[in-house]
Short mmCIF file of C-alpha atoms in Angstrom, two decimals:
data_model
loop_
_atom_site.label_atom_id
_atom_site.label_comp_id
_atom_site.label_asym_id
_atom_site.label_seq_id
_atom_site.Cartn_x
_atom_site.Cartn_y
_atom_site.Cartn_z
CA UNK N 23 -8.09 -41.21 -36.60
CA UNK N 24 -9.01 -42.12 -32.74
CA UNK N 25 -6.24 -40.40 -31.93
CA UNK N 26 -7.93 -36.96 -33.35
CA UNK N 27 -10.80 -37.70 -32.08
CA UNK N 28 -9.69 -37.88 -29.03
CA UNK N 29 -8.19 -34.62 -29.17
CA UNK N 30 -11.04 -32.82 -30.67
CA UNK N 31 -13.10 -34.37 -27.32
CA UNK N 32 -10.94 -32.88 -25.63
CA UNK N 33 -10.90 -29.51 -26.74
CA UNK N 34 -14.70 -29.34 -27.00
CA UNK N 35 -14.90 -30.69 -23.10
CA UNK N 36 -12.46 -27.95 -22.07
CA UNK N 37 -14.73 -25.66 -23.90
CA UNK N 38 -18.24 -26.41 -22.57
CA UNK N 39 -16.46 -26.29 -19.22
CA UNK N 40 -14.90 -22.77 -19.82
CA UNK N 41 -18.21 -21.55 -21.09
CA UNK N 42 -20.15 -23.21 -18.03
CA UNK N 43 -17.09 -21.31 -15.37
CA UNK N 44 -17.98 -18.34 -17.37
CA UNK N 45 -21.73 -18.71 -16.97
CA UNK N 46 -21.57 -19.87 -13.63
CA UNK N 47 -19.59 -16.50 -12.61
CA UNK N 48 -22.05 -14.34 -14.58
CA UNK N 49 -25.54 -16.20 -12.40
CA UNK N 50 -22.71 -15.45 -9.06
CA UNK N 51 -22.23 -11.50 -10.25
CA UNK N 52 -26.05 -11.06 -10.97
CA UNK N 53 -26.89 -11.94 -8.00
CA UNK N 54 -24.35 -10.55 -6.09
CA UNK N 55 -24.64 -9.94 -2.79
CA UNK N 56 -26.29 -11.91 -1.13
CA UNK N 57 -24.70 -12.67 2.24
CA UNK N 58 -22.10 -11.25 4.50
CA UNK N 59 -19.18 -9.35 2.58
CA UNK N 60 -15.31 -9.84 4.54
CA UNK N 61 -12.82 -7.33 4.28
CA UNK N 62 -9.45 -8.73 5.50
CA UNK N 63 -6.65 -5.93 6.68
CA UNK N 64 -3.57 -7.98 7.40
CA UNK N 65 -2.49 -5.15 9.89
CA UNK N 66 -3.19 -4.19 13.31
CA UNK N 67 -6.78 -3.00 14.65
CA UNK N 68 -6.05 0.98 14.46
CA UNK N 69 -3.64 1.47 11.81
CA UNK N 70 -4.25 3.44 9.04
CA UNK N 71 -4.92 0.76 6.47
CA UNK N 72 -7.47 -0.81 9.29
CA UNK N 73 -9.09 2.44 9.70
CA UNK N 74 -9.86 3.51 6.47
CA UNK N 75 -11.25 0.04 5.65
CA UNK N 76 -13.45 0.10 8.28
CA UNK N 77 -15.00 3.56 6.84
CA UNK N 78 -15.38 2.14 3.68
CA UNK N 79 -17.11 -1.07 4.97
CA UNK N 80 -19.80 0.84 7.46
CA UNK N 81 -20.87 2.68 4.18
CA UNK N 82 -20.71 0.19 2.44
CA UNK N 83 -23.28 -2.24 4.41
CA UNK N 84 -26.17 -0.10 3.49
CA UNK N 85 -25.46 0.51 0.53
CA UNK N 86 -25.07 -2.89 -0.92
CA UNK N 87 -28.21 -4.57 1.65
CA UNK N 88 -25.81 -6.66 3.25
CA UNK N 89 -23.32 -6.78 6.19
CA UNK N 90 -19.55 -6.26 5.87
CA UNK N 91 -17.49 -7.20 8.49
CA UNK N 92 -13.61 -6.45 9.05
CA UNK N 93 -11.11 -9.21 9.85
CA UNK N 94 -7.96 -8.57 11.28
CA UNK N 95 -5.00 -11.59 9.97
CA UNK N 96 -2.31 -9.71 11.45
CA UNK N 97 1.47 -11.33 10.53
CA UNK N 98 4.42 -11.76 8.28
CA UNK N 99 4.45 -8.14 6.60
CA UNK N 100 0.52 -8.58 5.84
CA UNK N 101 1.61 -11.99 4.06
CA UNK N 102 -0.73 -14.08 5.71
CA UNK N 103 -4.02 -12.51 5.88
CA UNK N 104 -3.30 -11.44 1.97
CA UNK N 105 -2.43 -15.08 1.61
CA UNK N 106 -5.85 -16.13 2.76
CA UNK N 107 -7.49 -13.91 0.14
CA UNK N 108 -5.10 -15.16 -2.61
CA UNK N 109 -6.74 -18.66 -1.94
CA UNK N 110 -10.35 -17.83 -1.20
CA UNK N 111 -12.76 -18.25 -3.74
CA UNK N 112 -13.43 -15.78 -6.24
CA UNK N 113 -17.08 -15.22 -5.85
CA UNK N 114 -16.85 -11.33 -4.60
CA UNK N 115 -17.40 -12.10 -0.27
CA UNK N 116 -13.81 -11.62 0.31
CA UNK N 117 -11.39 -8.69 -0.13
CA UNK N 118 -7.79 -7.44 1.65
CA UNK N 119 -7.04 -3.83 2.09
CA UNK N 120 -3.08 -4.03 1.81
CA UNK N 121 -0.43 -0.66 1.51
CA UNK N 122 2.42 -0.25 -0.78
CA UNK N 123 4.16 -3.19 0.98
CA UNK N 124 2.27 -5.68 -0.60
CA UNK N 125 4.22 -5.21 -3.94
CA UNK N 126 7.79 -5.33 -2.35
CA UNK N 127 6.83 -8.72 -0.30
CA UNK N 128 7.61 -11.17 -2.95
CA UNK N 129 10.94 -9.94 -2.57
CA UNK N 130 11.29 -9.77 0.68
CA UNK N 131 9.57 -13.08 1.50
CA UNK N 132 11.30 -15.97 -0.63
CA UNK N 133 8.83 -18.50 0.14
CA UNK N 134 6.00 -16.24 -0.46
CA UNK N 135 2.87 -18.87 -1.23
CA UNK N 136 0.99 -16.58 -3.63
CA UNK N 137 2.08 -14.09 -6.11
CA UNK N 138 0.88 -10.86 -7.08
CA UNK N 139 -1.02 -11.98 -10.09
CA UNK N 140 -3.01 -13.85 -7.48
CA UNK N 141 -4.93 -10.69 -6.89
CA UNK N 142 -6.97 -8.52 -8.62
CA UNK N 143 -7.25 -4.71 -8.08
CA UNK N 144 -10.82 -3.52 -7.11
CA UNK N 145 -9.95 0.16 -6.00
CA UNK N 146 -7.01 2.32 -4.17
CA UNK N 147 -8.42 3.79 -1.18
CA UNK N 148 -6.15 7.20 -0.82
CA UNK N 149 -2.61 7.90 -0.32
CA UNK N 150 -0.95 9.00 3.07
CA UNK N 151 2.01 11.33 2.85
CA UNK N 152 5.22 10.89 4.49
CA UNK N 153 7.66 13.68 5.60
CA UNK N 154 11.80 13.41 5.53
CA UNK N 155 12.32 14.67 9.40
CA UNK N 156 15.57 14.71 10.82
CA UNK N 157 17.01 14.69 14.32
CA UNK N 158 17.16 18.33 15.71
CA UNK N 159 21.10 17.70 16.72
CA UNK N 160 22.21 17.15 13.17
CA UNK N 161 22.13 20.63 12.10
CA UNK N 162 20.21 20.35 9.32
CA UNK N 163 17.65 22.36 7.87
CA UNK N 164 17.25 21.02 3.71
CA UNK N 165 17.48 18.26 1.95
CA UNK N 166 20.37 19.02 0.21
CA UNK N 167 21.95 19.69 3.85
CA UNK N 168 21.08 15.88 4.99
CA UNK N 169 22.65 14.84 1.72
CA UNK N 170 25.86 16.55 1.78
CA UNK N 171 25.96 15.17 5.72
CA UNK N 172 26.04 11.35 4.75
CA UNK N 173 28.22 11.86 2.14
CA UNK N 174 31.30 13.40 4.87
CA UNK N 175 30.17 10.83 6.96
CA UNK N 176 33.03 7.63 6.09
CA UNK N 177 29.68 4.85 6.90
CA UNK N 178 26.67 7.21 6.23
CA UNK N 179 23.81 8.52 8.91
CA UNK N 180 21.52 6.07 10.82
CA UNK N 181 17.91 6.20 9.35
CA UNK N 182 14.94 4.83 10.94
CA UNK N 183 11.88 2.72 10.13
CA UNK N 184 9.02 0.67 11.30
CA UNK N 185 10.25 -2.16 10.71
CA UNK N 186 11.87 -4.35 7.40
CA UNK N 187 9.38 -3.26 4.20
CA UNK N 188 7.59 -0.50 6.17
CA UNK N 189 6.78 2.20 4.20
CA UNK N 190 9.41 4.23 6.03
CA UNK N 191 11.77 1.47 4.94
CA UNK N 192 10.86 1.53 1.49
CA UNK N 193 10.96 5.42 1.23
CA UNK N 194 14.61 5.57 2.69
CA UNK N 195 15.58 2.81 0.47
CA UNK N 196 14.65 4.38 -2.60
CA UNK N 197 16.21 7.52 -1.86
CA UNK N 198 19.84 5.73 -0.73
CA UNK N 199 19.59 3.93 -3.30
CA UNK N 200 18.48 6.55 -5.46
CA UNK N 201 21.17 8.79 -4.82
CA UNK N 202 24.51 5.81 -3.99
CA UNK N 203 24.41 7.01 -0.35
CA UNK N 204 25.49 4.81 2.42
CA UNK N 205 23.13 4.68 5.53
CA UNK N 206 22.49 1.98 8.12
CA UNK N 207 19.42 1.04 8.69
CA UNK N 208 17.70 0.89 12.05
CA UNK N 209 14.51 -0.74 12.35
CA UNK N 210 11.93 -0.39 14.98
CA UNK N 211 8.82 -2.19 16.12
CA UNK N 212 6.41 0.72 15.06
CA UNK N 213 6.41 4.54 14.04
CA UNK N 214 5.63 6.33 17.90
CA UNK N 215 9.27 4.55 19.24
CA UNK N 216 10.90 5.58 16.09
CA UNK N 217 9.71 9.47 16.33
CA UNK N 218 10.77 9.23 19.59
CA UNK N 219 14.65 8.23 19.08
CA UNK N 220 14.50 10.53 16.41
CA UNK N 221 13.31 13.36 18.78
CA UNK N 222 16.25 12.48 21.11
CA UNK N 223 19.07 11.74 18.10
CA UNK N 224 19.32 8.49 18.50
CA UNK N 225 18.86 7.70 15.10
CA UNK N 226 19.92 10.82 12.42
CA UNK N 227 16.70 11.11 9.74
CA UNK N 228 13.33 8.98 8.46
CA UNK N 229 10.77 9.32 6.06
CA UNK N 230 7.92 9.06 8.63
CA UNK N 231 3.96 8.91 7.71
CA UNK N 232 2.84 12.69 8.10
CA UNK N 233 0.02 11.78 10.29
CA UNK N 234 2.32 10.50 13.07
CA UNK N 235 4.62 13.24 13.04
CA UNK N 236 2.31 16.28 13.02
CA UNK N 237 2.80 16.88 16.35
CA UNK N 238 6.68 16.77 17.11
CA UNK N 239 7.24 18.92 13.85
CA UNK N 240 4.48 21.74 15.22
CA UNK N 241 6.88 21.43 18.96
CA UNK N 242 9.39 21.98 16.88
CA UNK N 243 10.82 18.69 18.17
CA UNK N 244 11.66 17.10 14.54
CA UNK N 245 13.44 19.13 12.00
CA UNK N 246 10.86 18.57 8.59
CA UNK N 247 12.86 18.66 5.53
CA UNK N 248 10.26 17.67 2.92
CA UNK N 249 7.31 15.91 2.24
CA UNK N 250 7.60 12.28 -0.12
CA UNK N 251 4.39 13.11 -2.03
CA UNK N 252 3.75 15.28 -5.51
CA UNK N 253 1.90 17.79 -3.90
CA UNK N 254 3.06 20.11 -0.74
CA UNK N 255 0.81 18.92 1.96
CA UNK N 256 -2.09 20.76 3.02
CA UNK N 257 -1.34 20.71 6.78
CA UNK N 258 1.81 21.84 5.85
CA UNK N 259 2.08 24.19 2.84
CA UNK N 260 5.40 25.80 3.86
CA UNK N 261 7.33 22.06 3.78
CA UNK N 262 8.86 21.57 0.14
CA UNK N 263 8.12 18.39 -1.84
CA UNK N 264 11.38 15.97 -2.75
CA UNK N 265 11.23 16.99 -5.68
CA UNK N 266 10.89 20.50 -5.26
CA UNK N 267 14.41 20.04 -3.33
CA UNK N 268 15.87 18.44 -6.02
CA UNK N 269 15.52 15.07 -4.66
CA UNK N 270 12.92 13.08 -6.70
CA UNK N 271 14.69 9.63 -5.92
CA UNK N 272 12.71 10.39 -2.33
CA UNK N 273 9.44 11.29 -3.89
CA UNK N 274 7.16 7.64 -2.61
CA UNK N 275 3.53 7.50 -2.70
CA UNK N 276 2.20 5.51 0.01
CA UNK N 277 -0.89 4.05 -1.03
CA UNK N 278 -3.82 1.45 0.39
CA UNK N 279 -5.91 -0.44 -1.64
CA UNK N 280 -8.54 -3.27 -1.87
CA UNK N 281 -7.97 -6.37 -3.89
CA UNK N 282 -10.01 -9.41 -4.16
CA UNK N 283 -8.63 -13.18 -5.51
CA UNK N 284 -8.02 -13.51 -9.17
CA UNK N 285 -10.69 -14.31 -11.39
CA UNK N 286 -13.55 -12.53 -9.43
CA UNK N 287 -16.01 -11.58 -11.84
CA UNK N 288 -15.48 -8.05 -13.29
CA UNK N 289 -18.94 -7.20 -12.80
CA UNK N 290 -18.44 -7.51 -8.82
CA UNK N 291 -14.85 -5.77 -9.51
CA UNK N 292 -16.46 -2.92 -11.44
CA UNK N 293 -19.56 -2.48 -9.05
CA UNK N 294 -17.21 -2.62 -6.18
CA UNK N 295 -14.56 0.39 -7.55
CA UNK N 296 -17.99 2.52 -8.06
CA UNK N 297 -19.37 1.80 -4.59
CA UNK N 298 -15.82 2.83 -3.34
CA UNK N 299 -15.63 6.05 -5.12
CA UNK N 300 -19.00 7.24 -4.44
CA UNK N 301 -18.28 6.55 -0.77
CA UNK N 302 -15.00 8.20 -0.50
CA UNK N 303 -16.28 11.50 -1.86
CA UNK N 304 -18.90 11.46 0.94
CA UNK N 305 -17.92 14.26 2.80
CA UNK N 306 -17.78 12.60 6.08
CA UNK N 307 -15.87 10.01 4.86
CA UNK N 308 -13.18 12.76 3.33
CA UNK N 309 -13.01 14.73 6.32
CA UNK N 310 -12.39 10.90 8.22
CA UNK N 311 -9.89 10.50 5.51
CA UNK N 312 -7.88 13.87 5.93
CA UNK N 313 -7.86 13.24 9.77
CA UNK N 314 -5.34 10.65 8.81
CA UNK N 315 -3.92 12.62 5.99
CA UNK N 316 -4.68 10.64 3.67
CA UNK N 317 -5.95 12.05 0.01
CA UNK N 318 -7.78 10.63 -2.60
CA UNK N 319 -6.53 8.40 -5.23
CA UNK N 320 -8.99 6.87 -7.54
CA UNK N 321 -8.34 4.37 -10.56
CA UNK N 322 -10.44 1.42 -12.09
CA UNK N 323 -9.57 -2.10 -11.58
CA UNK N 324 -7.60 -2.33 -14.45
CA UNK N 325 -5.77 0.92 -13.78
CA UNK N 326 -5.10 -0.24 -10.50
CA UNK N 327 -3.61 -3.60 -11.79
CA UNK N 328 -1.32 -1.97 -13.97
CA UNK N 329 -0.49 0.36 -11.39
CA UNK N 330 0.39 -2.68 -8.47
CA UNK N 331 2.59 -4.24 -11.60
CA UNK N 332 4.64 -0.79 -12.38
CA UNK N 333 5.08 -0.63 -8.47
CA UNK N 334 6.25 -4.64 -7.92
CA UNK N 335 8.77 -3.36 -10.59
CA UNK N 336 10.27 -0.45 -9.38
CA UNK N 337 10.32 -0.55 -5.69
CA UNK N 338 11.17 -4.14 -6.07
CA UNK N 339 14.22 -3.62 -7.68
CA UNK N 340 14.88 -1.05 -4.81
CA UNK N 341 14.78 -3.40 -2.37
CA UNK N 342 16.82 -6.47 -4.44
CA UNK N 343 19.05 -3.54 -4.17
CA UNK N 344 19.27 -3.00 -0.88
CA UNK N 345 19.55 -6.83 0.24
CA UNK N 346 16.70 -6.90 2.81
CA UNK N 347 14.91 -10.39 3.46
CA UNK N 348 12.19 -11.65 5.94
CA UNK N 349 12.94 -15.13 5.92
#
């Protein structure tokens, strides 16, 4: 009988304490904000995930009454400073603006001290296209022309990225392995020295962010042979989507996003994805956007959760696939 009683303690202790978390999050949401709101962008100070959060957090300020300030935790693939907001607390003064790496990390990084479900998504922030280009000495002018190239070759062509779980990387890896090609990869420190062995065919074809290749396909130093998004791109309407070629293993939408740590109150979640929508239909904040190519991509928190876990699944089997590690 002690024994139950015990039990039954128990339960009703867990209980009151649930309900009292619960209450306590619902007095944090009410009064929510009131002091100094951190974005964290786990990239460089210029990049396009660093730029667009800044846009969103100088709107953002006003609107909310309070300052927002940008942090840059640059390291490890965006691991560390997404780390950091894994383990804050969730109380709604702390968000990360990650990319589409964020969902091919854990399998890139074995000892990875957070997982995805250590996040919750408050609201994408656009999508950036990204355009197949090859080197003008391979003679190629379609898709279907690189294709038929790597498959005469006996080891495959030489495609380039920004580095291991770029989104150039993760593009090219879901087309090889897509399509059973055989390429070697050939990573490089950033996207400027990769257009630029491309340019001079040291390296044979990438999938490199639109934005940063604008100019060398207008000089007609690049050969474009299709753009990775759904839609044609606007700066480029004569440039065939993948799958317009045939070729929807290359199709890759390159996303950014805000996330905040698990369990932050959905109020803050929800309030959050409707400041960031209103903002980014501002229209200087979408003609900021489209400077960097980006277009708009809006989904509620939930959405956007379901959407990071459909991701983790499919690009992360691309990438068990194609063997790459980080550690």
């Amino acid at each position: 009988m002690k024994k139950s009683n015990s039990i039954f303690n128990f339960k009703v202790s867990a209980l009151i304490g649930a309900i009292a978390l619960s209450a306590s999050f619902s007095a944090q949401a009410q009064a929510w904000p009131n002091k100094q709101i951190t974005f964290v962008v786990p990239f460089t100070a210029g990049s396009a995930t660093d730029i667009m959060a800044r846009v969103i957090g100088e709107k953002l300020g006003p609107r909310l009454g309070q300052t927002v300030v940008v942090e840059n935790r640059v390291g490890a693939g965006g691991t560390i400073g997404t780390s950091a907001v894994a383990k804050s607390t969730p109380d709604g003064y702390t968000f990360v603006v990650v990319s589409t790496g964020h969902v091919v990390n854990p399998v890139l990084y074995s000892k990875l001290n957070y997982q995805l479900k250590d996040l919750a998504g408050v609201s994408p922030l656009g999508t950036l296209p990204s355009a197949l280009v090859a080197a003008p000495g391979l003679g190629v002018k379609t898709v279907k022309e690189l294709v038929e190239k790597v498959r005469a070759a006996p080891n495959g062509l030489n495609y380039a990225s920004a580095g291991v779980g770029s989104a150039a990387h993760v593009n090219a890896e879901k087309f090889v392995v897509g399509l059973k090609l055989k390429g070697n990869h050939v990573p490089y420190k950033g996207t400027p020295q990769m257009l630029v062995d491309i340019a001079g065919n040291n390296v044979d074809y990438v999938f490199a962010p639109l934005i940063s290749s604008v100019t060398m396909i207008r000089e007609g130093k690049v050969v474009p042979l299709a753009v990775s998004s759904e839609k044609r791109a606007v700066a480029f309407p004569n440039i065939p989507t993948m799958a317009e070629e045939g070729y929807p293993q290359g199709q890759f939408n390159f996303w950014i996003g805000m996330l905040a740590a698990a369990q932050t109150p959905k109020a803050i979640l929800d309030k959050m994805n409707d400041e960031i929508n209103a903002i980014v239909d501002l229209p200087d904040v979408r003609e900021r956007f489209e400077k960097l190519g980006a277009l708009p991509f809006k989904m509620n928190p939930a959405a956007f959760d379901k959407f990071i876990q459909e991701e983790a699944a499919t690009l992360g089997e691309v990438m068990k696939s194609s063997g790459a590690k980080l550690d």
